[in-house]
Short mmCIF file of C-alpha atoms and ligand atoms in Angstrom, two decimals:
data_model
loop_
_atom_site.label_atom_id
_atom_site.label_comp_id
_atom_site.label_asym_id
_atom_site.label_seq_id
_atom_site.Cartn_x
_atom_site.Cartn_y
_atom_site.Cartn_z
CA UNK Y 1 102.16 88.42 108.21
CA UNK Y 2 102.18 89.41 104.57
CA UNK Y 3 100.41 92.58 103.48
CA UNK Y 4 97.65 91.90 101.00
CA UNK Y 5 97.79 93.72 97.71
CA UNK Y 6 95.41 96.57 97.01
CA UNK Y 7 92.84 94.48 95.14
CA UNK Y 8 92.61 91.56 97.50
CA UNK Y 9 90.07 91.26 100.27
CA UNK Y 10 91.78 91.15 103.64
CA UNK Y 11 92.43 87.52 104.59
CA UNK Y 12 91.09 86.05 107.83
CA UNK Y 13 94.66 86.20 109.08
CA UNK Y 14 94.84 89.94 108.51
CA UNK Y 15 91.41 90.44 110.09
CA UNK Y 16 92.61 88.56 113.18
CA UNK Y 17 95.69 90.78 113.27
CA UNK Y 18 93.59 93.95 112.92
CA UNK Y 19 91.21 92.89 115.70
CA UNK Y 20 94.11 91.87 117.93
CA UNK Y 21 95.94 95.18 117.41
CA UNK Y 22 92.84 97.22 118.22
CA UNK Y 23 92.12 95.11 121.32
CA UNK Y 24 95.69 95.51 122.60
CA UNK Y 25 95.57 99.28 122.21
CA UNK Y 26 92.13 99.81 123.73
CA UNK Y 27 92.90 97.59 126.70
CA UNK Y 28 96.23 99.35 127.38
CA UNK Y 29 94.57 102.77 127.04
CA UNK Y 30 91.97 101.61 129.54
CA UNK Y 31 94.76 100.63 132.00
CA UNK Y 32 96.41 104.02 131.51
CA UNK Y 33 93.22 105.96 132.19
CA UNK Y 34 91.80 103.92 135.11
CA UNK Y 35 89.22 102.24 132.95
CA UNK Y 36 88.61 105.37 130.83
CA UNK Y 37 87.65 107.40 133.95
CA UNK Y 38 90.68 109.74 134.09
CA UNK Y 39 90.26 113.21 132.49
CA UNK Y 40 92.93 112.15 129.97
CA UNK Y 41 90.72 109.39 128.64
CA UNK Y 42 88.83 112.13 126.76
CA UNK Y 43 89.74 111.98 123.11
CA UNK Y 44 88.43 112.14 119.57
CA UNK Y 45 91.17 110.02 118.02
CA UNK Y 46 93.19 107.23 119.62
CA UNK Y 47 96.15 105.84 117.74
CA UNK Y 48 98.96 103.41 118.38
CA UNK Y 49 101.74 101.37 116.85
CA UNK Y 50 102.03 97.65 117.49
CA UNK Y 51 105.14 95.64 116.64
CA UNK Y 52 105.04 91.98 115.64
CA UNK Y 53 108.11 89.77 115.41
CA UNK Y 54 106.49 86.57 114.11
CA UNK Y 55 103.17 85.19 112.83
CA UNK Y 56 102.23 84.44 116.42
CA UNK Y 57 99.95 87.22 117.62
CA UNK Y 58 101.00 86.55 121.22
CA UNK Y 59 104.36 88.07 120.31
CA UNK Y 60 102.76 91.43 119.45
CA UNK Y 61 103.82 94.36 121.63
CA UNK Y 62 102.63 97.95 121.84
CA UNK Y 63 105.29 100.50 120.90
CA UNK Y 64 103.14 103.54 121.68
CA UNK Y 65 99.64 104.87 122.27
CA UNK Y 66 98.66 108.44 121.44
CA UNK Y 67 95.63 110.74 121.34
CA UNK Y 68 95.01 114.16 119.84
CA UNK Y 69 93.32 116.09 117.01
CA UNK Y 70 94.80 119.59 117.17
CA UNK Y 71 97.79 121.68 116.07
CA UNK Y 72 99.81 124.42 117.75
CA UNK Y 73 98.68 128.04 117.74
CA UNK Y 74 101.09 129.92 115.41
CA UNK Y 75 102.22 132.36 118.09
CA UNK Y 76 103.78 129.48 120.04
CA UNK Y 77 105.94 128.00 117.28
CA UNK Y 78 109.47 127.52 118.62
CA UNK Y 79 112.73 128.48 116.90
CA UNK Y 80 114.54 126.24 119.41
CA UNK Y 81 112.78 123.00 118.42
CA UNK Y 82 110.99 122.87 121.77
CA UNK Y 83 107.32 122.81 120.73
CA UNK Y 84 105.30 120.14 118.95
CA UNK Y 85 103.49 121.63 115.96
CA UNK Y 86 101.14 118.80 115.10
CA UNK Y 87 99.45 116.86 117.89
CA UNK Y 88 97.17 114.67 115.77
CA UNK Y 89 97.37 111.21 117.36
CA UNK Y 90 98.98 109.34 114.46
CA UNK Y 91 101.59 112.09 113.93
CA UNK Y 92 102.62 111.94 117.60
CA UNK Y 93 102.72 108.14 117.24
CA UNK Y 94 105.32 108.42 114.51
CA UNK Y 95 107.46 110.61 116.78
CA UNK Y 96 107.18 107.95 119.51
CA UNK Y 97 108.30 105.32 117.03
CA UNK Y 98 111.36 107.41 116.19
CA UNK Y 99 112.27 107.63 119.86
CA UNK Y 100 111.79 103.87 120.11
CA UNK Y 101 114.12 103.34 117.12
CA UNK Y 102 116.80 105.46 118.85
CA UNK Y 103 116.42 103.31 121.98
CA UNK Y 104 116.83 100.20 119.84
CA UNK Y 105 119.97 101.63 118.20
CA UNK Y 106 121.38 102.33 121.65
CA UNK Y 107 120.60 98.75 122.69
CA UNK Y 108 122.47 97.48 119.63
CA UNK Y 109 125.62 99.29 120.76
CA UNK Y 110 125.81 97.80 124.22
CA UNK Y 111 127.02 94.20 124.45
CA UNK Y 112 124.58 93.36 127.25
CA UNK Y 113 121.50 94.40 125.24
CA UNK Y 114 122.72 93.79 121.68
CA UNK Y 115 120.77 90.56 121.20
CA UNK Y 116 117.53 92.20 122.32
CA UNK Y 117 117.67 95.04 119.77
CA UNK Y 118 115.21 94.90 116.86
CA UNK Y 119 118.13 95.87 114.60
CA UNK Y 120 120.73 93.57 113.14
CA UNK Y 121 124.34 94.60 113.62
CA UNK Y 122 125.31 96.27 110.31
CA UNK Y 123 128.30 95.34 108.20
CA UNK Y 124 131.04 98.00 108.30
CA UNK Y 125 129.96 101.08 106.35
CA UNK Y 126 126.36 99.91 106.01
CA UNK Y 127 123.17 101.10 107.65
CA UNK Y 128 121.20 99.12 110.20
CA UNK Y 129 118.28 96.95 109.08
CA UNK Y 130 115.39 95.60 111.11
CA UNK Y 131 115.66 91.92 111.98
CA UNK Y 132 113.56 89.76 109.65
CA UNK Y 133 109.89 89.56 110.70
CA UNK Y 134 109.93 92.81 112.67
CA UNK Y 135 106.83 94.65 111.49
CA UNK Y 136 104.96 97.77 112.54
CA UNK Y 137 101.19 98.15 112.42
CA UNK Y 138 99.56 101.55 112.70
CA UNK Y 139 96.18 101.69 114.40
CA UNK Y 140 93.95 104.78 114.16
CA UNK Y 141 90.52 104.81 115.78
CA UNK Y 142 89.05 106.54 112.72
CA UNK Y 143 90.10 107.41 109.17
CA UNK Y 144 93.00 109.90 109.01
CA UNK Y 145 91.98 113.53 108.44
CA UNK Y 146 92.15 114.90 104.91
CA UNK Y 147 91.64 112.86 101.75
CA UNK Y 148 90.79 109.56 103.47
CA UNK Y 149 88.12 111.02 105.74
CA UNK Y 150 86.56 113.85 103.79
CA UNK Y 151 84.66 111.57 101.41
CA UNK Y 152 83.70 108.92 103.93
CA UNK Y 153 82.09 110.59 106.92
CA UNK Y 154 79.85 107.61 107.66
CA UNK Y 155 80.40 103.99 108.52
CA UNK Y 156 78.55 102.65 105.46
CA UNK Y 157 78.81 104.44 102.16
CA UNK Y 158 77.30 103.89 98.76
CA UNK Y 159 79.46 106.53 97.07
CA UNK Y 160 81.66 103.93 95.51
CA UNK Y 161 79.61 101.12 94.05
CA UNK Y 162 80.90 98.46 91.75
CA UNK Y 163 84.10 100.42 91.39
CA UNK Y 164 82.19 103.46 90.10
CA UNK Y 165 82.65 106.66 92.00
CA UNK Y 166 79.29 108.47 92.08
CA UNK Y 167 80.10 111.24 94.50
CA UNK Y 168 79.39 114.72 93.04
CA UNK Y 169 82.66 116.06 94.42
CA UNK Y 170 84.79 113.35 92.91
CA UNK Y 171 86.97 115.90 91.11
CA UNK Y 172 88.31 116.97 94.50
CA UNK Y 173 89.46 113.43 95.24
CA UNK Y 174 93.10 113.15 96.14
CA UNK Y 175 93.76 116.89 96.68
CA UNK Y 176 96.40 117.77 99.24
CA UNK Y 177 94.73 119.38 102.25
CA UNK Y 178 95.94 121.29 105.29
CA UNK Y 179 94.83 121.24 108.90
CA UNK Y 180 93.58 124.54 110.18
CA UNK Y 181 95.40 126.20 113.05
CA UNK Y 182 94.08 125.36 116.54
CA UNK Y 183 90.95 123.86 115.03
CA UNK Y 184 89.78 120.64 113.51
CA UNK Y 185 89.09 119.65 109.93
CA UNK Y 186 91.06 120.32 106.76
CA UNK Y 187 90.91 122.62 103.73
CA UNK Y 188 92.28 122.01 100.21
CA UNK Y 189 95.63 123.57 99.33
CA UNK Y 190 95.04 126.86 97.53
CA UNK Y 191 95.52 126.69 93.78
CA UNK Y 192 98.77 128.38 92.84
CA UNK Y 193 100.18 128.07 96.36
CA UNK Y 194 103.96 127.96 96.39
CA UNK Y 195 103.99 125.94 99.59
CA UNK Y 196 106.08 128.57 101.38
CA UNK Y 197 105.15 129.96 104.81
CA UNK Y 198 107.11 132.74 106.48
CA UNK Y 199 108.19 133.01 110.10
CA UNK Y 200 107.26 136.67 110.49
CA UNK Y 201 103.95 136.10 108.71
CA UNK Y 202 102.96 133.31 111.09
CA UNK Y 203 104.05 135.26 114.18
CA UNK Y 204 101.96 138.20 112.97
CA UNK Y 205 98.92 135.99 112.89
CA UNK Y 206 98.94 134.49 109.39
CA UNK Y 207 97.33 131.08 109.66
CA UNK Y 208 99.88 128.32 110.28
CA UNK Y 209 99.26 125.50 107.82
CA UNK Y 210 100.06 121.86 108.53
CA UNK Y 211 99.55 119.05 106.04
CA UNK Y 212 96.68 116.64 106.77
CA UNK Y 213 97.31 113.20 108.25
CA UNK Y 214 96.22 111.49 104.99
CA UNK Y 215 98.89 113.47 103.14
CA UNK Y 216 101.59 112.79 105.72
CA UNK Y 217 100.81 109.06 105.77
CA UNK Y 218 100.98 108.98 101.96
CA UNK Y 219 104.44 110.51 102.20
CA UNK Y 220 105.50 108.01 104.89
CA UNK Y 221 104.64 105.29 102.37
CA UNK Y 222 107.51 106.61 100.23
CA UNK Y 223 110.06 108.03 102.65
CA UNK Y 224 109.39 105.71 105.61
CA UNK Y 225 108.63 106.52 109.24
CA UNK Y 226 112.18 107.08 110.48
CA UNK Y 227 112.71 110.71 109.39
CA UNK Y 228 115.81 112.46 108.06
CA UNK Y 229 118.04 112.15 111.13
CA UNK Y 230 117.63 108.41 111.68
CA UNK Y 231 118.10 107.85 107.94
CA UNK Y 232 121.81 108.52 108.52
CA UNK Y 233 121.97 105.26 110.47
CA UNK Y 234 119.13 102.99 109.38
CA UNK Y 235 117.37 101.81 106.22
CA UNK Y 236 113.82 103.17 105.73
CA UNK Y 237 111.20 101.65 108.04
CA UNK Y 238 107.75 101.23 106.50
CA UNK Y 239 104.38 100.32 108.02
CA UNK Y 240 103.16 96.81 107.31
CA UNK Y 241 99.52 97.64 108.01
CA UNK Y 242 97.12 100.46 108.69
CA UNK Y 243 94.14 99.43 110.81
CA UNK Y 244 91.13 101.71 111.32
CA UNK Y 245 88.84 101.43 114.33
CA UNK Y 246 85.95 103.05 112.42
CA UNK Y 247 85.04 104.70 109.08
CA UNK Y 248 87.05 102.17 107.12
CA UNK Y 249 86.49 102.53 103.38
CA UNK Y 250 89.07 100.56 101.45
CA UNK Y 251 88.76 102.56 98.23
CA UNK Y 252 89.12 105.97 99.90
CA UNK Y 253 91.85 104.85 102.29
CA UNK Y 254 93.96 103.16 99.61
CA UNK Y 255 93.69 106.20 97.32
CA UNK Y 256 94.60 108.54 100.17
CA UNK Y 257 97.62 106.65 101.50
CA UNK Y 258 99.26 105.27 98.35
CA UNK Y 259 96.99 105.41 95.33
CA UNK Y 260 96.97 109.04 94.23
CA UNK Y 261 100.50 109.62 92.99
CA UNK Y 262 99.69 108.73 89.39
CA UNK Y 263 103.01 107.33 88.26
CA UNK Y 264 105.05 106.05 91.14
CA UNK Y 265 107.35 108.71 92.58
CA UNK Y 266 110.81 108.53 91.03
CA UNK Y 267 112.90 107.18 93.84
CA UNK Y 268 116.03 105.11 94.34
CA UNK Y 269 116.00 101.87 96.34
CA UNK Y 270 115.78 101.08 99.19
CA UNK Y 271 113.05 103.74 99.03
CA UNK Y 272 109.92 102.52 97.28
CA UNK Y 273 106.16 103.01 97.24
CA UNK Y 274 104.94 100.95 100.20
CA UNK Y 275 101.41 99.53 99.99
CA UNK Y 276 100.49 98.50 103.51
CA UNK Y 277 97.74 96.08 104.34
CA UNK Y 278 94.59 98.12 105.01
CA UNK Y 279 91.89 96.86 107.30
CA UNK Y 280 88.95 97.83 109.45
CA UNK Y 281 88.05 95.90 112.59
CA UNK Y 282 85.18 93.47 113.17
CA UNK Y 283 83.34 95.72 115.64
CA UNK Y 284 83.95 99.36 114.65
CA UNK Y 285 83.95 101.82 117.52
CA UNK Y 286 81.22 104.45 117.71
CA UNK Y 287 81.83 108.18 117.34
CA UNK Y 288 83.38 109.84 120.41
CA UNK Y 289 80.85 112.41 121.64
CA UNK Y 290 81.69 115.82 123.06
CA UNK Y 291 84.18 118.57 122.29
CA UNK Y 292 87.72 117.72 121.19
CA UNK Y 293 90.10 118.28 124.12
CA UNK Y 294 93.02 120.74 123.93
CA UNK Y 295 95.52 118.11 125.02
CA UNK Y 296 97.26 115.18 123.41
CA UNK Y 297 98.56 112.16 125.34
CA UNK Y 298 101.38 109.79 124.56
CA UNK Y 299 102.62 106.61 126.16
CA UNK Y 300 105.59 104.50 125.11
CA UNK Y 301 106.66 100.95 125.88
CA UNK Y 302 108.17 100.93 129.37
CA UNK Y 303 106.45 104.14 130.59
CA UNK Y 304 104.53 104.25 133.86
CA UNK Y 305 101.97 106.81 132.73
CA UNK Y 306 100.96 109.25 130.01
CA UNK Y 307 102.87 112.33 128.87
CA UNK Y 308 100.31 115.10 128.33
CA UNK Y 309 100.87 117.89 125.79
CA UNK Y 310 98.82 121.08 125.56
CA UNK Y 311 98.07 121.26 121.87
CA UNK Y 312 97.86 125.09 121.79
CA UNK Y 313 101.45 125.58 123.03
CA UNK Y 314 102.91 122.26 121.87
CA UNK Y 315 104.48 121.78 125.32
CA UNK Y 316 103.70 119.72 128.40
CA UNK Y 317 101.23 120.96 130.98
CA UNK Y 318 104.15 122.07 133.22
CA UNK Y 319 105.36 124.08 130.18
CA UNK Y 320 108.46 121.93 129.71
CA UNK Y 321 109.23 120.56 126.25
CA UNK Y 322 108.05 117.07 125.33
CA UNK Y 323 110.55 114.23 125.00
CA UNK Y 324 109.23 114.03 121.42
CA UNK Y 325 110.18 117.58 120.36
CA UNK Y 326 112.67 118.30 117.57
CA UNK Y 327 115.31 119.39 120.06
CA UNK Y 328 115.17 116.06 121.88
CA UNK Y 329 115.34 114.11 118.61
CA UNK Y 330 118.36 116.15 117.54
CA UNK Y 331 120.04 115.46 120.90
CA UNK Y 332 119.46 111.72 120.42
CA UNK Y 333 120.90 111.97 116.95
CA UNK Y 334 124.05 113.72 118.19
CA UNK Y 335 124.46 111.19 121.00
CA UNK Y 336 124.40 108.42 118.44
CA UNK Y 337 126.86 110.16 116.12
CA UNK Y 338 129.23 110.50 119.07
CA UNK Y 339 128.80 106.85 119.96
CA UNK Y 340 129.65 105.82 116.40
CA UNK Y 341 132.63 108.16 116.33
CA UNK Y 342 134.06 106.41 119.38
CA UNK Y 343 133.86 103.01 117.73
CA UNK Y 344 134.61 103.82 114.12
CA UNK Y 345 136.13 106.96 112.66
CA UNK Y 346 135.69 110.53 113.84
CA UNK Y 347 132.58 112.08 112.33
CA UNK Y 348 131.87 115.76 111.75
CA UNK Y 349 129.05 116.71 114.04
CA UNK Y 350 126.65 119.10 112.30
CA UNK Y 351 125.62 121.58 114.93
CA UNK Y 352 122.49 122.98 113.26
CA UNK Y 353 119.37 120.83 113.07
CA UNK Y 354 118.44 121.61 109.46
CA UNK Y 355 122.01 120.89 108.29
CA UNK Y 356 121.85 117.45 109.92
CA UNK Y 357 118.57 116.83 108.14
CA UNK Y 358 119.75 118.12 104.74
CA UNK Y 359 122.87 115.92 104.68
CA UNK Y 360 120.57 112.90 104.60
CA UNK Y 361 120.62 113.20 100.82
CA UNK Y 362 118.83 110.01 99.73
CA UNK Y 363 116.04 110.73 102.15
CA UNK Y 364 115.72 114.33 100.95
CA UNK Y 365 115.60 113.12 97.34
CA UNK Y 366 112.74 110.74 98.18
CA UNK Y 367 110.89 113.56 99.95
CA UNK Y 368 111.28 115.82 96.92
CA UNK Y 369 110.04 113.05 94.65
CA UNK Y 370 106.80 112.93 96.66
CA UNK Y 371 106.25 116.68 96.30
CA UNK Y 372 106.92 116.41 92.54
CA UNK Y 373 104.61 113.42 92.14
CA UNK Y 374 101.70 115.29 93.79
CA UNK Y 375 102.35 118.38 91.67
CA UNK Y 376 102.58 116.36 88.48
CA UNK Y 377 99.06 114.98 88.90
CA UNK Y 378 97.70 118.41 89.85
CA UNK Y 379 96.92 117.65 93.49
CA UNK Y 380 98.67 120.75 94.86
CA UNK Y 381 101.97 121.84 96.36
CA UNK Y 382 103.13 120.46 99.70
CA UNK Y 383 103.16 123.28 102.27
CA UNK Y 384 106.31 123.55 104.38
CA UNK Y 385 106.81 125.13 107.76
CA UNK Y 386 109.00 128.30 107.79
CA UNK Y 387 112.65 127.28 107.47
CA UNK Y 388 113.61 129.36 110.53
CA UNK Y 389 112.17 126.79 112.85
CA UNK Y 390 114.84 124.25 111.89
CA UNK Y 391 117.84 126.54 112.41
CA UNK Y 392 118.50 125.79 116.08
CA UNK Y 393 121.49 124.09 117.67
CA UNK Y 394 121.51 121.50 120.44
CA UNK Y 395 124.08 120.21 122.87
CA UNK Y 396 124.44 116.57 123.81
CA UNK Y 397 124.75 117.27 127.51
CA UNK Y 398 121.92 119.61 128.43
CA UNK Y 399 118.28 119.09 127.44
ZN1 ZN V 1 94.80 114.19 111.51
#
């Protein structure tokens, strides 16, 4: 399935894909919540990632399903990598995908499962690539918070007619925005912000700022979905499509997720500006009534049930860390480094999480290029979490 370019109308093929993806996710979420009757069926946003391996829609499989619209309360941020900061559904979905990619790397390294992996065995010294035709489609039940949603609160909009943008606030278009702590909605980045947050400031009650989903997705369209750690082993993995279950406005969504950089960010291949296919669905879902819950659910291929995270603490309801937390990802990373060291040459194992991330130099350069590109067109400075939260160590043996 080829993505359509930004000016083309979605083809009937892509509409069929979009409808199929949304149907798969809603029907699986119904199974997981006893026909939407379980307390965990409550949600504002439902998201998921579907993988296709050919043009045949029957081959599509669900990688993950997630819900959530809230972020951690600053007093619970973890300096051990044990809490999830951002429990917006699509952000949790990306973490699930990363776990899935680790599982697929593991499969590649065992003779019995090698053929089933979505990765091709790499040539010596090269990184792993996805097999041809493996594609990932991101579904979100509504437009991502921040730039994509702020200007399109309704299903039908006449703000953009004949390519002319008539909205009175059009100057604010494209601005980087941050989620507000423990709440919903986003605010524009303060002018003159340096993008730096401090650990002691946040613990003392300074508001913890997290970039909006629109901004994060725009960055994924440059750096990929795999993150710094996996970039040591695999080539960047980009989304092929973004499918919205409601509030789909092509002009706002395309600006938000790839169209507001001005000049393309200055990046080296294989990194590039990815322009996924964008699509709504034939029967948009209606607004979810009621208050947004303080939990976020995730399910991954092969799971029996949902993992439930309390969004205030960023941990599971039994207070244990999620399998998706930084610590767990770091542990997976170290496991894989060890595995490679056994087969190939001994590798230095970085013991601190941020060091392992920083040595992924091409990835870090692409990330910096995104920050620069946003600054260059005056859309604000990307706000980072305090550096202290990435200075933990992990051991391969104990979770
Ligand atoms: Zn969001």
